[in-house]
Amino acid sequence: MAEAHQAVGFQFTVRPDGVDVKLSQEVIKNIYLSGVTAWEKRAIQFKNGILTGVYPASPSSWLIVVIAMMSSLYIHIDPSLGMIDTIKDNLPHRDYISVQTRAVLSTILFATGLWLFLIYLLRYTLKALLSYHGWIFESHGKMSTSTKVWLSLVKMFSGRRPLLYSFQASLPRLPVPSVDDTIHRYLESVRPLLDSEQYSQMEILATDFKNSKAAQLQRYLILKSWWGTNYVSDWWEEYIYLRGRSPIMVNSNFYIMDLLYLTPTHRQAARAGNVVHAMLQYRRKLERGELAPLRALGTVPMCSTQMERIFNTTRIPGIETDTVQHLTDRKHLVVYHKGRFFQVWLYTGGRHLLPSELETQFQRILNDTSEPQLAELKLAALTAGNRVPWALARVKYFSQGRNKVSLDAIESAAFFLTLDDEPQGYDPANTKSLDSYAKSLLHGKCYDRWFDKSFTLISYPNGKMGVNAEHSWADAPIVGHMWEYVLATDCFHLGYTEEGHCKGDVNKGLPHPTRLQWQIPKECQDVIETSYLSAKQIADDVDFHGYLFTEFGKGLIKKCRSSPDAFIQLALQLAQFRDQGVFCLTYESSMTRMFRDGRTETVRSCTSEAVAFVRAMEDAGATNAQRLALFRKAADKHQHMYRLAMTGSGIDRHLFCLYIVSKYLGVDSPFLKKVLSEPWKLSTSQTPQQQLNLVDINKFPKYVGAGGGFGPVADDGYGVSYIIVGENLITFHISSKFSSPDTDSCRFSQHIRKAMLDIQALFKPENDKKTVEHTEHVQLENGKKHI
């Protein structure tokens, strides 16, 4: 045990002549190195904090300003317009300071004030520049002169070598759209889904709301937008995630898969060792702010606030609402294996454990044959069930004694690791392999993931990995960013020996992982079992199907002069109509991270233009030319809606916040109630690839990720996540419920495939014509050369 190992380092014996104290040199060395590392970390964080605080200027620029002002003393020019003399005359204790010293101090003070003023001027100039979003509405591949000038100015004011949080103070606030615009866009979005009578009723509700209650609610919302950094995000986190009392497993948590085609090593402990070490490297960069901020077009910065809570974070259950607990500098993780919980320290001698050392620790856990304690096996099912029973049990049974100590160890851990005992992963020979893999990541056995942790890392016996992430603290791209770094570091920087072990010497002198101790009374066991049965019912109802679309990908879609996302979204609309025979309210997630503390916005993909296109595809009398024209119109509309959502002019977050204000004020709004109660029967999301520089897919085509997914949002609907990988692969993750007689995830995947191929067929005449023209051009050029 670690505690026992550490106790050996300090011994004392009581003798008649006094106390004989013995100290272990190894322990003293480790304590010394830990202290040195801690101070180094503080120094680096302090330095980077200063660099971020004065960005886009630099600390050295202060010296330049001071020297420039000091030189004015010798050339008898006063650039301060008398302010330096005013400061000099009002210095405290000036009678005890020489004239020359007073002049120098006054100049330094004025220079410092001028420097700070220039920093704020640069910062607010950059914020004003970043508030311009005209560039995003321009056609792909075309850039106006004004946008080129704007881009040059943004680059000029952005400074050099920004750190992760350098741009935070310069990001604009999320704007509050006008009520008129939001209601107009909302009515436009539901028009294709309602008949004339239903639409007329909705128009009446909307008009009544606009003319009566909207102005009052909007004023409060504008006030909140001025006071807070973001008028949506805190309410979104609280009311959409933390106040939900139903299980978060499947309903909220999401998952991310490993590399699709490759497994770097088939040794479970070794793969876990490399991945955990890579995560610790990422965490160190994150804590120091040394990661490069994400930037659209390589220039426009994205908000990095969500990244602060990737590690050391846990969702704590409450009776009415949960809370998110974020700690700093956690030095251990908790590992679950075959019903036992182990605590593993991540540091030794003031440094991270090496991959080979982590492999040794995980292998010790895998070799441990001890049995689970009473009720320990399914203990984590508490986090998978309803929130109120878990909150009550936590207070009653886990607030003191060994249970509290063990629960604190889990909730304060850097993250949670499960060493699974059943292999998973993609197998080309098994069409159901992705289905099983996804369900394992999404819910497992309902008691072998700690669903409250910011993320649970899952390791399989065949070397495959995956992540189950809690959703309240951040959105999927944040976890995806970390996972991209981890996989690239694992494969291309850390590597493995020929035998598949982690590189480096084996250190068998490390203290063994320690078992967490529990004392679970019968009443708590009953709560655990009830939570498990509730969670198992949800898990067993998840109908999941993973589908690899390999006929074509982003490369061909771009040749068709179409947005890949718009192409896929229209294919989903066509697949949905063919599967269900009706159109439905469709949710596509978009990000608003160009604004301070931005999270997501909804793109309502089922537009009137999309409906017209789908109907033309199903109309035998329509020509391909007509269908293609309608496709382009629908794709343009979708791109426009997506751009509006990204730039703060979406529909749903504004209406959501108006509804929250109405509840605070006790104002009843039938319109807002109607809007917020509408079911999303088709919920979609694209998993973005954010760090294309980490892996050259053209050079390493097998090193591609499989993306991730989520559970169905509606009882009788579909959840579809997709990732566009390289030029020739699109992976779909489709979920629904077995209990619904109207849905079938496998069937829906075939509808998606058919829809993708049918849409692509519309472009064949265009592509064939381009190919012929290109061939004729090449032949003509060759003929000229021959002549």
Coordinates of N, CA and C in Angstrom, one line a residue, residues 468-669:
N468 N -15.9 7.8 -22.4 CA -17.3 8.2 -22.1 C -17.2 9.5 -21.4
A469 N -17.9 10.5 -21.9 CA -17.7 11.9 -21.3 C -19.1 12.4 -20.8
E470 N -19.0 13.1 -19.7 CA -20.1 13.7 -19.1 C -20.3 15.1 -19.8
H471 N -21.5 15.5 -20.1 CA -21.8 16.6 -21.1 C -21.9 18.0 -20.5
S472 N -22.2 18.1 -19.2 CA -22.6 19.4 -18.6 C -21.4 20.4 -18.7
W473 N -20.2 20.0 -18.5 CA -19.1 20.9 -18.4 C -18.5 21.3 -19.7
A474 N -18.8 20.6 -20.8 CA -18.2 21.0 -22.1 C -18.9 20.2 -23.2
D475 N -18.6 20.6 -24.4 CA -19.2 19.9 -25.6 C -18.2 19.0 -26.2
A476 N -18.7 18.1 -27.1 CA -17.8 17.1 -27.7 C -16.5 17.5 -28.3
P477 N -16.5 18.7 -29.1 CA -15.2 19.1 -29.7 C -14.1 19.3 -28.6
I478 N -14.4 19.6 -27.4 CA -13.4 19.9 -26.4 C -12.7 18.5 -26.0
V479 N -13.5 17.5 -25.8 CA -13.0 16.2 -25.5 C -12.3 15.7 -26.8
G480 N -12.8 15.9 -27.9 CA -12.2 15.5 -29.2 C -10.9 16.1 -29.4
H481 N -10.7 17.3 -29.0 CA -9.4 18.0 -29.2 C -8.3 17.3 -28.3
M482 N -8.7 17.0 -27.1 CA -7.7 16.2 -26.2 C -7.4 14.9 -26.8
W483 N -8.5 14.2 -27.3 CA -8.3 12.8 -27.8 C -7.5 12.8 -29.1
E484 N -7.6 13.8 -29.9 CA -6.7 13.9 -31.1 C -5.3 14.0 -30.7
Y485 N -5.0 14.8 -29.7 CA -3.6 15.0 -29.2 C -3.1 13.7 -28.6
V486 N -3.9 13.0 -27.9 CA -3.5 11.8 -27.2 C -3.2 10.7 -28.2
L487 N -4.1 10.5 -29.2 CA -3.8 9.4 -30.1 C -2.6 9.7 -31.0
A488 N -2.4 10.9 -31.4 CA -1.2 11.3 -32.1 C 0.1 11.1 -31.3
T489 N 0.1 11.5 -30.0 CA 1.2 11.3 -29.1 C 1.5 9.9 -28.9
D490 N 0.4 9.1 -28.7 CA 0.6 7.7 -28.4 C 1.3 7.0 -29.6
C491 N 0.8 7.3 -30.8 CA 1.3 6.5 -32.0 C 2.6 7.0 -32.5
F492 N 2.8 8.4 -32.5 CA 3.9 8.9 -33.3 C 5.0 9.5 -32.4
H493 N 4.8 9.6 -31.1 CA 5.9 10.1 -30.2 C 6.3 9.1 -29.1
L494 N 5.3 8.5 -28.5 CA 5.7 7.5 -27.4 C 6.1 6.2 -28.0
G495 N 5.2 5.6 -28.7 CA 5.5 4.3 -29.4 C 5.6 3.1 -28.4
Y496 N 5.9 2.0 -29.0 CA 6.0 0.7 -28.2 C 7.2 -0.1 -28.7
T497 N 7.6 -1.0 -27.8 CA 8.7 -1.9 -28.2 C 8.2 -3.0 -29.1
E498 N 9.1 -3.8 -29.7 CA 8.7 -4.8 -30.6 C 7.7 -5.8 -30.0
E499 N 7.8 -6.0 -28.6 CA 6.9 -6.9 -27.9 C 5.6 -6.3 -27.6
G500 N 5.5 -5.0 -27.9 CA 4.2 -4.3 -27.6 C 4.2 -3.6 -26.2
H501 N 5.3 -3.6 -25.5 CA 5.3 -2.9 -24.2 C 5.6 -1.4 -24.4
C502 N 5.4 -0.6 -23.4 CA 5.8 0.8 -23.4 C 7.3 0.9 -23.4
K503 N 7.8 1.9 -24.0 CA 9.3 2.1 -24.0 C 9.7 2.6 -22.7
G504 N 11.0 2.3 -22.3 CA 11.5 2.8 -21.1 C 11.8 1.6 -20.1
D505 N 12.6 1.9 -19.1 CA 12.9 0.9 -18.1 C 11.7 0.6 -17.2
V506 N 11.6 -0.6 -16.7 CA 10.6 -1.0 -15.8 C 11.0 -0.7 -14.4
N507 N 10.2 0.1 -13.7 CA 10.5 0.5 -12.3 C 9.6 -0.3 -11.4
K508 N 10.1 -1.4 -10.8 CA 9.3 -2.2 -9.9 C 9.3 -1.7 -8.4
G509 N 10.0 -0.6 -8.2 CA 10.0 -0.1 -6.8 C 8.9 0.9 -6.5
L510 N 8.0 1.1 -7.5 CA 6.8 2.0 -7.2 C 5.9 1.3 -6.2
P511 N 5.3 2.1 -5.4 CA 4.2 1.6 -4.4 C 3.1 1.0 -5.2
H512 N 2.5 -0.1 -4.8 CA 1.4 -0.7 -5.5 C 0.2 0.1 -5.5
P513 N -0.7 0.0 -6.5 CA -2.0 0.7 -6.4 C -2.7 0.2 -5.1
T514 N -3.5 1.1 -4.6 CA -4.2 0.8 -3.3 C -5.7 0.6 -3.6
R515 N -6.3 -0.4 -2.9 CA -7.7 -0.6 -3.0 C -8.5 0.4 -2.2
L516 N -9.6 0.9 -2.8 CA -10.5 1.8 -2.0 C -11.3 0.9 -1.2
Q517 N -11.6 1.4 0.0 CA -12.3 0.6 1.0 C -13.8 1.1 1.2
W518 N -14.7 0.2 1.2 CA -16.1 0.5 1.3 C -16.8 -0.2 2.4
Q519 N -17.8 0.4 3.0 CA -18.7 -0.3 3.9 C -20.1 0.1 3.6
I520 N -20.7 -0.7 2.8 CA -22.0 -0.4 2.2 C -23.2 -1.2 3.0
P521 N -24.0 -0.4 3.7 CA -25.1 -1.1 4.4 C -26.2 -1.6 3.5
K522 N -27.1 -2.4 4.0 CA -28.1 -3.1 3.2 C -29.0 -2.0 2.5
E523 N -29.4 -1.0 3.2 CA -30.2 0.0 2.6 C -29.6 0.7 1.4
C524 N -28.3 0.9 1.4 CA -27.6 1.5 0.3 C -27.5 0.5 -0.8
Q525 N -27.3 -0.8 -0.5 CA -27.3 -1.8 -1.5 C -28.6 -1.9 -2.3
D526 N -29.7 -1.6 -1.6 CA -31.0 -1.6 -2.3 C -31.0 -0.4 -3.3
V527 N -30.5 0.7 -2.9 CA -30.5 1.9 -3.8 C -29.6 1.6 -5.0
I528 N -28.5 1.0 -4.8 CA -27.6 0.6 -5.8 C -28.3 -0.3 -6.8
E529 N -28.9 -1.3 -6.3 CA -29.6 -2.3 -7.2 C -30.8 -1.6 -8.0
T530 N -31.5 -0.7 -7.3 CA -32.6 0.0 -8.0 C -32.0 0.9 -9.1
S531 N -30.9 1.6 -8.9 CA -30.3 2.4 -9.9 C -29.8 1.5 -11.0
Y532 N -29.2 0.4 -10.7 CA -28.7 -0.5 -11.7 C -29.8 -1.0 -12.6
L533 N -30.9 -1.4 -12.1 CA -32.0 -2.0 -12.9 C -32.6 -0.9 -13.7
S534 N -32.7 0.4 -13.2 CA -33.2 1.5 -14.0 C -32.3 1.8 -15.2
A535 N -31.0 1.8 -14.9 CA -30.0 2.0 -15.9 C -29.9 0.9 -17.0
K536 N -30.0 -0.3 -16.5 CA -30.0 -1.5 -17.4 C -31.2 -1.4 -18.4
Q537 N -32.3 -1.0 -17.9 CA -33.5 -0.9 -18.8 C -33.3 0.1 -19.9
I538 N -32.6 1.2 -19.5 CA -32.3 2.2 -20.6 C -31.2 1.7 -21.5
A539 N -30.2 1.0 -21.0 CA -29.1 0.5 -21.9 C -29.6 -0.6 -22.8
D540 N -30.4 -1.5 -22.3 CA -30.9 -2.6 -23.2 C -31.8 -2.0 -24.3
D541 N -32.4 -0.8 -24.1 CA -33.3 -0.3 -25.1 C -32.6 0.5 -26.2
V542 N -31.3 0.7 -26.1 CA -30.5 1.4 -27.1 C -30.2 0.5 -28.3
D543 N -30.8 0.9 -29.4 CA -30.6 0.3 -30.7 C -29.5 1.1 -31.4
F544 N -28.3 0.6 -31.5 CA -27.2 1.3 -32.1 C -26.7 0.6 -33.3
H545 N -26.3 1.4 -34.3 CA -25.6 0.9 -35.5 C -24.6 1.8 -36.0
G546 N -23.4 1.3 -36.1 CA -22.3 2.1 -36.7 C -22.1 1.7 -38.2
Y547 N -21.9 2.7 -39.0 CA -21.9 2.5 -40.4 C -20.8 3.3 -41.1
L548 N -19.9 2.6 -41.9 CA -18.8 3.2 -42.6 C -19.3 3.4 -44.0
F549 N -19.4 4.7 -44.4 CA -19.7 5.0 -45.8 C -18.4 5.2 -46.6
T550 N -18.1 4.3 -47.5 CA -16.8 4.4 -48.1 C -16.9 4.6 -49.6
E551 N -18.1 4.7 -50.2 CA -18.3 4.9 -51.6 C -17.6 6.2 -52.1
F552 N -17.8 7.2 -51.3 CA -17.1 8.5 -51.6 C -17.1 9.3 -50.3
G553 N -16.4 10.5 -50.3 CA -16.3 11.3 -49.1 C -16.2 12.7 -49.5
K554 N -15.5 13.5 -48.6 CA -15.4 14.9 -48.8 C -14.8 15.3 -50.1
G555 N -13.9 14.5 -50.6 CA -13.2 14.9 -51.9 C -14.2 15.0 -53.0
L556 N -15.0 14.0 -53.2 CA -16.0 14.0 -54.3 C -17.1 15.1 -54.1
I557 N -17.5 15.2 -52.8 CA -18.5 16.2 -52.5 C -18.1 17.6 -52.9
K558 N -16.8 17.9 -52.6 CA -16.3 19.3 -52.9 C -16.2 19.5 -54.4
K559 N -15.9 18.4 -55.1 CA -15.8 18.5 -56.6 C -17.2 18.8 -57.2
C560 N -18.2 18.5 -56.4 CA -19.6 18.8 -56.8 C -20.0 20.2 -56.4
R561 N -19.0 21.0 -55.9 CA -19.2 22.4 -55.4 C -20.3 22.5 -54.4
S562 N -20.2 21.6 -53.4 CA -21.2 21.6 -52.3 C -20.5 21.5 -51.0
S563 N -21.1 22.0 -50.0 CA -20.6 21.9 -48.6 C -20.8 20.4 -48.2
P564 N -19.8 19.7 -47.7 CA -20.0 18.4 -47.2 C -21.0 18.2 -46.1
D565 N -21.1 19.2 -45.2 CA -22.1 19.1 -44.1 C -23.5 19.3 -44.7
A566 N -23.7 20.2 -45.6 CA -25.0 20.4 -46.2 C -25.4 19.2 -47.0
F567 N -24.4 18.6 -47.7 CA -24.7 17.4 -48.5 C -25.2 16.3 -47.6
I568 N -24.5 16.1 -46.5 CA -24.9 15.0 -45.5 C -26.3 15.3 -44.9
Q569 N -26.5 16.6 -44.5 CA -27.7 16.9 -43.8 C -28.9 16.7 -44.8
L570 N -28.8 17.1 -46.0 CA -29.9 16.8 -47.0 C -30.1 15.3 -47.2
A571 N -29.0 14.6 -47.2 CA -29.1 13.1 -47.3 C -29.9 12.6 -46.1
L572 N -29.6 13.1 -44.9 CA -30.3 12.7 -43.7 C -31.8 13.0 -43.8
Q573 N -32.1 14.2 -44.4 CA -33.5 14.5 -44.6 C -34.2 13.6 -45.5
L574 N -33.5 13.2 -46.6 CA -34.1 12.3 -47.6 C -34.2 10.9 -46.9
A575 N -33.2 10.5 -46.1 CA -33.3 9.2 -45.5 C -34.4 9.2 -44.4
Q576 N -34.6 10.3 -43.7 CA -35.6 10.4 -42.7 C -37.0 10.2 -43.3
F577 N -37.2 10.9 -44.4 CA -38.5 10.9 -45.1 C -38.8 9.5 -45.6
R578 N -37.8 8.8 -46.2 CA -38.0 7.5 -46.7 C -38.2 6.5 -45.6
D579 N -37.6 6.7 -44.4 CA -37.8 5.8 -43.3 C -39.1 6.0 -42.6
Q580 N -39.6 7.2 -42.4 CA -40.7 7.5 -41.6 C -42.0 8.0 -42.5
G581 N -41.7 8.5 -43.7 CA -42.8 8.9 -44.5 C -43.3 10.3 -44.2
V582 N -42.6 11.0 -43.2 CA -43.0 12.3 -42.8 C -41.7 13.1 -42.5
F583 N -41.8 14.4 -42.5 CA -40.7 15.3 -42.1 C -40.8 15.5 -40.6
C584 N -39.7 15.9 -40.0 CA -39.7 16.1 -38.6 C -38.7 17.2 -38.2
L585 N -38.9 17.8 -37.0 CA -38.1 18.8 -36.5 C -36.7 18.2 -36.3
T586 N -35.7 18.8 -36.9 CA -34.3 18.3 -36.9 C -33.3 19.2 -36.3
Y587 N -32.5 18.6 -35.4 CA -31.5 19.4 -34.6 C -30.2 19.1 -35.2
E588 N -29.4 20.1 -35.5 CA -28.0 20.0 -35.8 C -27.2 20.9 -34.9
S589 N -26.2 20.4 -34.3 CA -25.5 21.2 -33.4 C -24.4 22.0 -34.1
S590 N -24.4 23.3 -33.7 CA -23.4 24.3 -34.3 C -22.7 24.9 -33.1
M591 N -21.5 25.4 -33.3 CA -20.7 26.0 -32.2 C -20.8 27.5 -32.2
T592 N -20.7 28.2 -31.1 CA -20.7 29.6 -31.0 C -19.4 30.1 -30.3
R593 N -18.3 29.3 -30.5 CA -17.1 29.6 -29.7 C -16.3 30.8 -30.3
M594 N -16.8 31.5 -31.3 CA -16.2 32.7 -31.7 C -16.5 33.8 -30.7
F595 N -17.4 33.5 -29.8 CA -17.8 34.5 -28.7 C -17.3 34.0 -27.4
R596 N -17.1 34.9 -26.5 CA -16.6 34.6 -25.1 C -17.6 33.6 -24.4
D597 N -17.1 32.5 -23.9 CA -17.8 31.5 -23.2 C -18.9 30.9 -24.1
G598 N -18.7 30.9 -25.4 CA -19.7 30.3 -26.3 C -19.7 28.8 -26.2
R599 N -20.9 28.2 -26.4 CA -21.0 26.7 -26.5 C -21.7 26.3 -27.8
T600 N -23.0 26.1 -27.8 CA -23.6 25.6 -29.1 C -24.8 26.4 -29.4
E601 N -25.3 26.2 -30.6 CA -26.5 26.7 -31.1 C -27.2 25.6 -32.0
T602 N -28.5 25.7 -32.2 CA -29.2 24.7 -33.0 C -29.3 25.3 -34.5
V603 N -29.1 24.4 -35.4 CA -29.4 24.6 -36.8 C -30.6 23.7 -37.1
R604 N -31.7 24.3 -37.5 CA -32.9 23.6 -37.8 C -32.8 23.2 -39.3
S605 N -32.4 21.9 -39.5 CA -32.0 21.5 -40.8 C -33.2 21.2 -41.8
C606 N -34.4 21.0 -41.2 CA -35.5 20.6 -42.0 C -36.2 22.0 -42.5
T607 N -35.6 22.5 -43.5 CA -36.1 23.8 -44.1 C -37.1 23.5 -45.2
S608 N -37.8 24.6 -45.6 CA -38.8 24.5 -46.7 C -38.0 24.1 -48.0
E609 N -36.8 24.6 -48.1 CA -36.0 24.2 -49.3 C -35.6 22.8 -49.3
A610 N -35.3 22.2 -48.1 CA -34.9 20.8 -48.0 C -36.1 19.9 -48.3
V611 N -37.3 20.3 -47.8 CA -38.5 19.6 -48.1 C -38.8 19.5 -49.6
A612 N -38.7 20.7 -50.2 CA -38.9 20.7 -51.7 C -38.0 19.8 -52.4
F613 N -36.7 19.8 -52.0 CA -35.7 18.9 -52.6 C -36.1 17.4 -52.4
V614 N -36.4 17.1 -51.2 CA -36.8 15.7 -50.9 C -38.0 15.2 -51.7
R615 N -39.0 16.1 -51.8 CA -40.2 15.8 -52.5 C -39.9 15.6 -54.0
A616 N -39.0 16.4 -54.5 CA -38.6 16.2 -55.9 C -37.8 14.9 -56.1
M617 N -37.0 14.5 -55.2 CA -36.3 13.2 -55.3 C -37.3 12.0 -55.3
E618 N -38.4 12.2 -54.6 CA -39.4 11.1 -54.5 C -40.5 11.3 -55.6
D619 N -40.4 12.3 -56.4 CA -41.3 12.5 -57.5 C -40.8 11.9 -58.8
A620 N -41.4 10.9 -59.3 CA -40.9 10.2 -60.5 C -40.9 11.2 -61.7
G621 N -41.8 12.2 -61.7 CA -41.9 13.1 -62.8 C -40.9 14.2 -62.8
A622 N -40.1 14.4 -61.7 CA -39.1 15.4 -61.7 C -37.9 15.0 -62.4
T623 N -37.2 15.9 -63.1 CA -36.0 15.6 -63.8 C -34.8 15.8 -62.9
N624 N -33.7 15.2 -63.2 CA -32.5 15.4 -62.4 C -32.0 16.8 -62.4
A625 N -32.2 17.5 -63.5 CA -31.8 19.0 -63.5 C -32.6 19.8 -62.5
Q626 N -33.9 19.4 -62.4 CA -34.8 20.1 -61.4 C -34.4 19.8 -60.0
R627 N -34.1 18.5 -59.8 CA -33.7 18.0 -58.5 C -32.3 18.7 -58.1
L628 N -31.4 18.8 -59.0 CA -30.1 19.4 -58.7 C -30.3 20.8 -58.4
A629 N -31.1 21.5 -59.1 CA -31.4 22.9 -58.8 C -31.9 23.1 -57.4
L630 N -32.9 22.2 -57.1 CA -33.5 22.3 -55.7 C -32.5 21.9 -54.6
F631 N -31.6 21.0 -55.0 CA -30.5 20.6 -54.0 C -29.6 21.8 -53.7
R632 N -29.2 22.5 -54.8 CA -28.3 23.6 -54.6 C -29.0 24.7 -53.7
K633 N -30.2 24.9 -54.0 CA -31.0 25.9 -53.2 C -31.1 25.5 -51.8
A634 N -31.4 24.2 -51.5 CA -31.5 23.7 -50.1 C -30.1 23.8 -49.4
A635 N -29.1 23.4 -50.2 CA -27.7 23.4 -49.6 C -27.3 24.8 -49.2
D636 N -27.6 25.8 -50.1 CA -27.3 27.2 -49.8 C -28.1 27.7 -48.6
K637 N -29.3 27.3 -48.5 CA -30.1 27.7 -47.3 C -29.6 27.1 -46.0
H638 N -29.2 25.8 -46.1 CA -28.6 25.2 -44.9 C -27.3 25.9 -44.5
Q639 N -26.4 26.2 -45.4 CA -25.2 26.9 -45.1 C -25.5 28.2 -44.5
H640 N -26.5 28.9 -45.0 CA -26.8 30.2 -44.5 C -27.3 30.1 -43.0
M641 N -28.2 29.1 -42.8 CA -28.7 28.9 -41.4 C -27.5 28.5 -40.5
Y642 N -26.6 27.7 -40.9 CA -25.4 27.3 -40.1 C -24.6 28.6 -39.8
R643 N -24.4 29.4 -40.8 CA -23.6 30.6 -40.5 C -24.3 31.6 -39.6
L644 N -25.6 31.7 -39.7 CA -26.3 32.5 -38.7 C -26.2 32.0 -37.3
A645 N -26.3 30.7 -37.2 CA -26.1 30.1 -35.8 C -24.8 30.3 -35.3
M646 N -23.7 30.2 -36.1 CA -22.3 30.4 -35.6 C -22.1 31.9 -35.2
T647 N -22.8 32.8 -35.8 CA -22.5 34.2 -35.6 C -23.5 34.8 -34.6
G648 N -24.2 34.0 -33.8 CA -25.1 34.5 -32.8 C -26.5 34.9 -33.2
S649 N -26.9 34.5 -34.4 CA -28.3 34.8 -34.9 C -29.1 33.6 -35.0
G650 N -28.9 32.6 -34.1 CA -29.7 31.4 -34.1 C -31.1 31.7 -33.5
I651 N -31.8 30.6 -33.5 CA -33.2 30.7 -33.0 C -33.4 30.2 -31.6
D652 N -32.9 29.0 -31.3 CA -33.3 28.2 -30.1 C -32.7 28.7 -28.8
R653 N -31.4 29.2 -28.8 CA -30.8 29.6 -27.5 C -31.5 30.9 -27.1
H654 N -31.9 31.8 -28.1 CA -32.6 33.0 -27.7 C -33.9 32.7 -27.1
L655 N -34.7 31.9 -27.7 CA -36.0 31.5 -27.2 C -35.9 30.8 -25.9
F656 N -34.9 30.0 -25.7 CA -34.7 29.3 -24.4 C -34.4 30.3 -23.3
C657 N -33.6 31.3 -23.6 CA -33.3 32.3 -22.5 C -34.5 33.2 -22.2
L658 N -35.3 33.5 -23.3 CA -36.5 34.2 -23.0 C -37.4 33.4 -22.1
Y659 N -37.5 32.1 -22.3 CA -38.3 31.3 -21.5 C -37.9 31.3 -20.1
I660 N -36.5 31.2 -19.9 CA -36.0 31.2 -18.5 C -36.3 32.5 -17.8
V661 N -36.2 33.6 -18.5 CA -36.6 34.9 -17.9 C -38.0 34.9 -17.6
S662 N -38.9 34.4 -18.4 CA -40.3 34.4 -18.2 C -40.6 33.6 -16.9
K663 N -39.9 32.5 -16.7 CA -40.1 31.7 -15.5 C -39.7 32.4 -14.2
Y664 N -38.6 33.2 -14.3 CA -38.1 34.0 -13.2 C -39.1 35.1 -12.8
L665 N -39.7 35.7 -13.9 CA -40.7 36.8 -13.6 C -42.1 36.3 -13.4
G666 N -42.3 35.0 -13.5 CA -43.7 34.5 -13.4 C -44.6 34.8 -14.5
V667 N -44.0 35.1 -15.7 CA -44.8 35.4 -16.8 C -45.2 34.2 -17.6
D668 N -46.5 34.0 -17.9 CA -46.9 32.8 -18.6 C -46.9 33.1 -20.1
S669 N -46.2 32.3 -20.9 CA -46.2 32.5 -22.4 C -46.5 31.2 -23.1

